[in-house]
mmCIF file of C-alpha atoms in Angstrom:
data_model
loop_
_atom_site.group_PDB
_atom_site.id
_atom_site.type_symbol
_atom_site.label_atom_id
_atom_site.label_comp_id
_atom_site.label_asym_id
_atom_site.label_seq_id
_atom_site.Cartn_x
_atom_site.Cartn_y
_atom_site.Cartn_z
ATOM 1 C CA MET G 1 -4.160 6.115 -12.911
ATOM 2 C CA GLY G 2 -4.846 3.950 -9.996
ATOM 3 C CA ILE G 3 -4.229 0.069 -11.018
ATOM 4 C CA ASN G 4 -3.062 -0.293 -7.068
ATOM 5 C CA SER G 5 -5.938 1.701 -5.757
ATOM 6 C CA SER G 6 -9.314 1.235 -4.780
ATOM 7 C CA LYS G 7 -10.588 4.067 -7.228
ATOM 8 C CA SER G 8 -9.338 4.393 -10.674
ATOM 9 C CA LYS G 9 -8.393 8.036 -11.419
ATOM 10 C CA LEU G 10 -8.726 8.761 -15.351
ATOM 11 C CA ALA G 11 -6.692 11.849 -17.255
ATOM 12 C CA PHE G 12 -8.259 13.547 -20.172
ATOM 13 C CA SER G 13 -7.064 16.305 -22.341
ATOM 14 C CA SER G 14 -10.312 17.792 -23.058
ATOM 15 C CA LYS G 15 -13.889 17.977 -20.787
ATOM 16 C CA ARG G 16 -15.880 16.705 -23.297
ATOM 17 C CA ASN G 17 -13.629 13.432 -23.660
ATOM 18 C CA ALA G 18 -13.978 13.181 -20.059
ATOM 19 C CA LEU G 19 -18.083 14.145 -20.358
ATOM 20 C CA ILE G 20 -18.468 11.080 -23.423
ATOM 21 C CA PHE G 21 -16.702 8.508 -20.789
ATOM 22 C CA GLN G 22 -18.642 9.669 -17.562
ATOM 23 C CA GLU G 23 -21.851 9.442 -19.696
ATOM 24 C CA ARG G 24 -20.680 5.656 -20.742
ATOM 25 C CA TYR G 25 -19.233 4.481 -17.483
ATOM 26 C CA ASN G 26 -20.252 6.976 -14.768
ATOM 27 C CA GLY G 27 -17.819 8.295 -12.447
ATOM 28 C CA LYS G 28 -17.467 11.952 -11.399
ATOM 29 C CA ILE G 29 -15.617 14.945 -12.917
ATOM 30 C CA VAL G 30 -12.776 16.750 -10.917
ATOM 31 C CA ASP G 31 -10.007 18.843 -11.238
ATOM 32 C CA PHE G 32 -6.370 17.889 -10.272
ATOM 33 C CA LYS G 33 -6.117 19.505 -6.940
ATOM 34 C CA GLN G 34 -9.331 17.732 -6.125
ATOM 35 C CA SER G 35 -8.108 14.646 -7.644
ATOM 36 C CA LEU G 36 -5.041 14.677 -5.746
ATOM 37 C CA LEU G 37 -6.580 15.397 -2.444
ATOM 38 C CA LEU G 38 -8.847 11.818 -2.886
ATOM 39 C CA ALA G 39 -5.638 10.180 -4.076
ATOM 40 C CA THR G 40 -3.954 10.866 -1.043
ATOM 41 C CA ASN G 41 -7.198 10.591 1.335
ATOM 42 C CA SER G 42 -7.400 7.044 0.428
ATOM 43 C CA LEU G 43 -3.784 5.984 0.103
ATOM 44 C CA ASP G 44 -4.106 4.068 3.773
ATOM 45 C CA HIS G 45 -6.932 2.448 2.576
ATOM 46 C CA ASP G 46 -5.329 1.553 -0.941
ATOM 47 C CA HIS G 47 -2.246 0.050 0.950
ATOM 48 C CA LYS G 48 -3.685 -2.219 3.146
ATOM 49 C CA ILE G 49 -6.029 -3.529 -0.430
ATOM 50 C CA LEU G 50 -2.603 -4.293 -1.939
ATOM 51 C CA ASN G 51 -1.018 -5.692 1.129
ATOM 52 C CA LYS G 52 -3.747 -8.252 1.101
ATOM 53 C CA ILE G 53 -3.656 -9.063 -2.313
ATOM 54 C CA TYR G 54 0.390 -9.634 -1.866
ATOM 55 C CA GLN G 55 -0.338 -11.625 0.878
ATOM 56 C CA LYS G 56 -3.133 -13.860 -1.042
ATOM 57 C CA LYS G 57 -1.376 -14.363 -4.186
ATOM 58 C CA VAL G 58 1.631 -12.742 -4.830
ATOM 59 C CA PHE G 59 3.844 -13.787 -2.082
ATOM 60 C CA LEU G 60 2.373 -17.398 -1.452
ATOM 61 C CA MET G 61 2.978 -17.647 -5.859
ATOM 62 C CA GLY G 62 6.817 -16.024 -5.178
ATOM 63 C CA LYS G 63 7.311 -18.641 -2.200
ATOM 64 C CA LYS G 64 6.386 -21.321 -4.514
ATOM 65 C CA ILE G 65 8.446 -20.596 -7.397
ATOM 66 C CA PHE G 66 11.449 -19.569 -5.472
ATOM 67 C CA GLU G 67 11.356 -23.023 -3.589
ATOM 68 C CA LYS G 68 11.409 -24.664 -7.137
ATOM 69 C CA ASN G 69 13.640 -22.691 -8.811
ATOM 70 C CA CYS G 70 16.106 -21.383 -7.454
ATOM 71 C CA LYS G 71 19.015 -21.136 -4.772
ATOM 72 C CA LYS G 72 18.715 -20.475 -1.038
ATOM 73 C CA ASP G 73 21.938 -19.385 -0.712
ATOM 74 C CA ILE G 74 21.102 -15.591 -1.082
ATOM 75 C CA ASP G 75 22.816 -13.133 1.372
ATOM 76 C CA PHE G 76 20.134 -10.234 1.551
ATOM 77 C CA GLU G 77 22.332 -8.000 3.215
ATOM 78 C CA ASP G 78 24.554 -7.385 -0.428
ATOM 79 C CA TYR G 79 21.599 -5.705 -1.608
ATOM 80 C CA LEU G 80 20.267 -2.130 -1.492
ATOM 81 C CA GLU G 81 17.889 -2.093 -4.062
ATOM 82 C CA ILE G 82 14.953 -4.560 -5.225
ATOM 83 C CA ASN G 83 15.920 -4.271 -8.859
ATOM 84 C CA GLU G 84 19.953 -5.520 -7.868
ATOM 85 C CA LEU G 85 18.226 -8.598 -6.507
ATOM 86 C CA LYS G 86 15.879 -9.164 -8.989
ATOM 87 C CA PHE G 87 18.646 -8.971 -11.400
ATOM 88 C CA ASP G 88 20.728 -11.604 -9.795
ATOM 89 C CA LEU G 89 18.104 -13.622 -9.423
ATOM 90 C CA LYS G 90 17.267 -13.672 -12.875
ATOM 91 C CA THR G 91 21.498 -14.307 -13.823
ATOM 92 C CA LYS G 92 22.818 -16.388 -10.969
ATOM 93 C CA PHE G 93 19.952 -17.992 -8.496
ATOM 94 C CA CYS G 94 16.950 -18.977 -10.310
ATOM 95 C CA LYS G 95 16.032 -21.180 -13.643
ATOM 96 C CA LYS G 96 15.117 -19.316 -16.896
ATOM 97 C CA LEU G 97 11.538 -17.833 -15.128
ATOM 98 C CA THR G 98 9.050 -15.772 -17.201
ATOM 99 C CA LYS G 99 8.656 -12.095 -16.374
ATOM 100 C CA GLN G 100 5.682 -12.550 -14.221
ATOM 101 C CA ARG G 101 7.347 -15.569 -12.032
ATOM 102 C CA LEU G 102 10.499 -13.555 -11.612
ATOM 103 C CA HIS G 103 8.448 -10.545 -10.227
ATOM 104 C CA TYR G 104 6.595 -12.551 -8.256
ATOM 105 C CA THR G 105 9.990 -14.073 -6.706
ATOM 106 C CA THR G 106 11.240 -10.667 -6.452
ATOM 107 C CA LEU G 107 8.342 -9.442 -4.417
ATOM 108 C CA TYR G 108 8.489 -12.322 -1.986
ATOM 109 C CA LEU G 109 12.089 -12.333 -1.475
ATOM 110 C CA TRP G 110 12.373 -8.676 -0.816
ATOM 111 C CA TYR G 111 9.563 -7.832 1.213
ATOM 112 C CA LEU G 112 8.479 -10.953 2.921
ATOM 113 C CA LYS G 113 11.176 -13.377 3.546
ATOM 114 C CA ASN G 114 13.858 -10.488 3.382
ATOM 115 C CA GLY G 115 11.445 -9.239 6.431
ATOM 116 C CA ALA G 116 11.413 -5.737 4.812
ATOM 117 C CA VAL G 117 7.313 -6.156 5.633
ATOM 118 C CA SER G 118 7.831 -8.610 8.514
ATOM 119 C CA HIS G 119 6.510 -5.764 10.648
ATOM 120 C CA GLN G 120 3.376 -6.180 9.632
ATOM 121 C CA HIS G 121 2.895 -9.697 10.648
ATOM 122 C CA ASN G 122 2.246 -11.006 14.397
ATOM 123 C CA SER G 123 3.852 -14.408 15.222
ATOM 124 C CA SER G 124 2.001 -17.335 14.235
ATOM 125 C CA ILE G 125 0.667 -19.567 16.941
ATOM 126 C CA VAL G 126 3.565 -21.573 18.481
ATOM 127 C CA LEU G 127 3.338 -25.538 17.974
ATOM 128 C CA THR G 128 5.278 -28.518 19.392
ATOM 129 C CA LYS G 129 5.408 -31.614 17.720
ATOM 130 C CA LYS G 130 4.218 -33.563 20.481
ATOM 131 C CA GLU G 131 0.940 -31.661 20.786
ATOM 132 C CA LYS G 132 -2.623 -33.322 19.686
ATOM 133 C CA CYS G 133 -5.648 -32.148 19.367
ATOM 134 C CA PRO G 134 -7.990 -33.467 22.471
ATOM 135 C CA VAL G 135 -10.911 -33.803 20.637
ATOM 136 C CA CYS G 136 -9.624 -35.671 17.386
ATOM 137 C CA GLY G 137 -6.076 -36.644 18.368
ATOM 138 C CA MET G 138 -4.455 -35.130 15.205
ATOM 139 C CA PHE G 139 -0.891 -33.478 15.731
ATOM 140 C CA THR G 140 -1.825 -30.018 15.210
ATOM 141 C CA TYR G 141 1.655 -28.854 14.173
ATOM 142 C CA LYS G 142 1.034 -30.646 10.761
ATOM 143 C CA TYR G 143 -1.954 -28.001 10.522
ATOM 144 C CA PRO G 144 -0.674 -24.181 11.654
ATOM 145 C CA ARG G 145 -2.860 -22.740 8.872
ATOM 146 C CA TRP G 146 -5.551 -23.917 11.310
ATOM 147 C CA ALA G 147 -4.134 -23.871 14.521
ATOM 148 C CA ALA G 148 -6.338 -22.535 17.960
ATOM 149 C CA GLN G 149 -5.634 -22.858 21.098
ATOM 150 C CA ILE G 150 -6.976 -22.220 24.790
ATOM 151 C CA PHE G 151 -5.078 -21.096 27.763
ATOM 152 C CA TYR G 152 -6.079 -22.037 31.189
ATOM 153 C CA LYS G 153 -4.574 -20.424 34.261
ATOM 154 C CA SER G 154 -5.289 -22.085 37.846
ATOM 155 C CA LYS G 155 -3.326 -20.977 41.131
ATOM 156 C CA GLN G 156 -0.872 -19.149 39.112
ATOM 157 C CA LYS G 157 -0.208 -22.233 36.947
ATOM 158 C CA GLU G 158 -0.613 -21.877 33.196
ATOM 159 C CA THR G 159 -1.457 -24.554 30.743
ATOM 160 C CA HIS G 160 -2.732 -24.588 26.979
ATOM 161 C CA TYR G 161 -4.395 -27.069 24.218
ATOM 162 C CA SER G 162 -4.110 -26.723 21.021
ATOM 163 C CA PHE G 163 -6.423 -27.771 17.925
ATOM 164 C CA ASP G 164 -6.313 -28.093 13.884
ATOM 165 C CA GLY G 165 -9.418 -25.900 13.788
ATOM 166 C CA VAL G 166 -11.941 -23.609 16.014
ATOM 167 C CA LYS G 167 -14.017 -26.162 15.420
ATOM 168 C CA ASP G 168 -12.563 -28.440 17.668
ATOM 169 C CA MET G 169 -11.507 -26.178 19.699
ATOM 170 C CA MET G 170 -15.277 -25.012 20.256
ATOM 171 C CA LYS G 171 -16.310 -28.580 21.029
ATOM 172 C CA PHE G 172 -13.394 -28.854 24.014
ATOM 173 C CA TYR G 173 -14.603 -24.941 25.220
ATOM 174 C CA PHE G 174 -17.582 -26.182 25.458
ATOM 175 C CA ASN G 175 -17.404 -29.471 27.188
ATOM 176 C CA PRO G 176 -13.710 -30.170 27.731
ATOM 177 C CA GLN G 177 -14.835 -33.156 29.957
ATOM 178 C CA ALA G 178 -16.108 -34.825 27.219
ATOM 179 C CA TRP G 179 -12.677 -35.341 25.820
ATOM 180 C CA GLY G 180 -11.049 -36.564 28.903
ATOM 181 C CA ASN G 181 -10.280 -35.389 32.341
ATOM 182 C CA TYR G 182 -9.161 -31.909 32.227
ATOM 183 C CA LYS G 183 -10.628 -30.647 35.618
ATOM 184 C CA ASP G 184 -8.855 -27.577 35.174
ATOM 185 C CA ALA G 185 -10.387 -26.904 31.594
ATOM 186 C CA LYS G 186 -12.860 -24.523 33.128
ATOM 187 C CA ILE G 187 -14.507 -21.408 31.542
ATOM 188 C CA ILE G 188 -13.906 -19.188 34.308
ATOM 189 C CA ASN G 189 -9.931 -20.165 33.886
ATOM 190 C CA ILE G 190 -9.419 -19.087 30.402
ATOM 191 C CA SER G 191 -6.618 -16.578 30.047
ATOM 192 C CA LYS G 192 -6.917 -16.524 26.631
ATOM 193 C CA MET G 193 -8.633 -18.010 23.204
ATOM 194 C CA LEU G 194 -5.834 -17.845 20.310
ATOM 195 C CA VAL G 195 -6.949 -18.457 16.542
ATOM 196 C CA THR G 196 -5.697 -17.753 12.890
ATOM 197 C CA ASP G 197 -6.939 -15.255 10.640
ATOM 198 C CA TYR G 198 -7.319 -17.390 7.372
ATOM 199 C CA TYR G 199 -5.695 -14.367 4.899
ATOM 200 C CA GLU G 200 -3.041 -13.409 7.062
ATOM 201 C CA GLN G 201 -2.045 -16.145 8.734
ATOM 202 C CA THR G 202 -1.419 -13.829 11.869
ATOM 203 C CA VAL G 203 -2.362 -14.855 15.574
ATOM 204 C CA ILE G 204 -5.642 -12.896 16.741
ATOM 205 C CA ASP G 205 -7.981 -12.996 19.669
ATOM 206 C CA ALA G 206 -10.533 -16.268 19.492
ATOM 207 C CA ARG G 207 -13.280 -13.652 21.489
ATOM 208 C CA LYS G 208 -12.346 -10.502 19.020
ATOM 209 C CA ALA G 209 -12.764 -12.704 15.770
ATOM 210 C CA PHE G 210 -15.624 -12.986 13.011
ATOM 211 C CA TYR G 211 -16.248 -16.450 11.902
ATOM 212 C CA VAL G 212 -17.570 -17.757 8.394
ATOM 213 C CA ILE G 213 -19.471 -21.144 8.371
ATOM 214 C CA ARG G 214 -20.454 -23.535 5.630
ATOM 215 C CA SER G 215 -18.197 -22.232 3.076
ATOM 216 C CA ASP G 216 -16.482 -23.989 0.244
ATOM 217 C CA ILE G 217 -13.091 -24.078 2.148
ATOM 218 C CA TYR G 218 -12.587 -27.306 4.231
ATOM 219 C CA GLY G 219 -10.001 -27.801 7.341
ATOM 220 C CA PRO G 220 -8.454 -31.234 8.343
ATOM 221 C CA MET G 221 -11.746 -31.945 9.962
ATOM 222 C CA GLY G 222 -14.250 -30.723 7.407
ATOM 223 C CA HIS G 223 -16.349 -27.882 7.599
ATOM 224 C CA GLU G 224 -15.133 -25.106 9.746
ATOM 225 C CA LEU G 225 -15.535 -21.919 11.215
ATOM 226 C CA ILE G 226 -13.154 -20.037 9.130
ATOM 227 C CA PRO G 227 -11.820 -16.932 11.590
ATOM 228 C CA PHE G 228 -11.162 -13.275 10.257
ATOM 229 C CA ALA G 229 -10.066 -10.444 12.240
ATOM 230 C CA ASN G 230 -11.650 -7.952 10.300
ATOM 231 C CA TYR G 231 -15.487 -8.389 9.376
ATOM 232 C CA SER G 232 -14.729 -6.845 5.876
ATOM 233 C CA ASP G 233 -12.454 -9.905 5.045
ATOM 234 C CA ALA G 234 -15.127 -12.114 6.886
ATOM 235 C CA LEU G 235 -17.730 -10.652 4.101
ATOM 236 C CA ASN G 236 -15.673 -10.757 1.263
ATOM 237 C CA PHE G 237 -14.664 -14.508 1.939
ATOM 238 C CA LYS G 238 -18.031 -15.419 2.637
ATOM 239 C CA LYS G 239 -19.180 -13.819 -0.562
ATOM 240 C CA ASP G 240 -16.434 -15.766 -2.447
ATOM 241 C CA HIS G 241 -16.568 -19.135 -1.021
ATOM 242 C CA PHE G 242 -20.523 -19.136 -0.795
ATOM 243 C CA GLY G 243 -20.397 -19.216 3.634
ATOM 244 C CA THR G 244 -23.836 -19.124 5.030
ATOM 245 C CA LYS G 245 -23.205 -17.207 8.121
ATOM 246 C CA ILE G 246 -20.859 -14.595 9.759
ATOM 247 C CA LEU G 247 -20.846 -15.286 13.618
ATOM 248 C CA LYS G 248 -18.709 -13.226 16.174
ATOM 249 C CA PHE G 249 -17.026 -15.619 19.302
ATOM 250 C CA ASP G 250 -20.462 -15.066 21.590
ATOM 251 C CA GLU G 251 -22.918 -16.049 18.928
ATOM 252 C CA ILE G 252 -21.307 -19.791 18.064
ATOM 253 C CA LYS G 253 -23.818 -22.405 19.696
ATOM 254 C CA GLU G 254 -22.478 -25.707 20.755
ATOM 255 C CA GLU G 255 -25.325 -27.652 18.320
ATOM 256 C CA GLU G 256 -24.332 -25.373 15.458
ATOM 257 C CA VAL G 257 -20.516 -26.488 15.936
ATOM 258 C CA TYR G 258 -21.609 -30.300 16.016
ATOM 259 C CA GLU G 259 -23.605 -29.760 12.845
ATOM 260 C CA LEU G 260 -20.630 -28.766 10.763
ATOM 261 C CA ASP G 261 -19.498 -32.526 11.245
#
């Protein structure tokens, strides 16, 4: 038991077999009531882990498979159960798929595209096709995965600037006048700063985020400060992608930003 939980709970027919397993693989021996209590207490944590796995792998794979192999005219209101959708994907809407690819596609359509888990997602940063990064001049809408914004409010008027990555956003933050005539772009006038969580692809407060630098993942402008809402995600990313440091917003130094170029 426990392929979708952070800690597996294995059952044995006798205490002797449990002791043999424990001697070889460690672990703790408990009875059913204790095991049930442990499982119940870890549900929320396990669901969060499973959801992150789905976001990072299953849904992305399902989306790619669906867009390449399936018809798009699916009316989700026709389906009350996920198995009904899966059957029609197999028989009506998609080319022949392996069991695993069909499974990924079904999960993507049922939970994400169909909106079953839409409540778990904050809206993404809104970008227009006319907006250019004031630092590098690139169209920011082409890079939604890396989008960042600073909003300034002065005399009841709010303006914002969009960036194709946190690195350029921070360059502008520290010295707006280096990039043009931005008289109202003063730190004291900032009403909010938004960045995009790398794993979740959701909008987060830039001043509350954690940033990994010098990883093997590159943004549109090369090395980046890669943002995460949670320290644990930042730490896992740092380990997986050979980052050198995790910074809070107020720990970011201007000279360190330019060293990423």
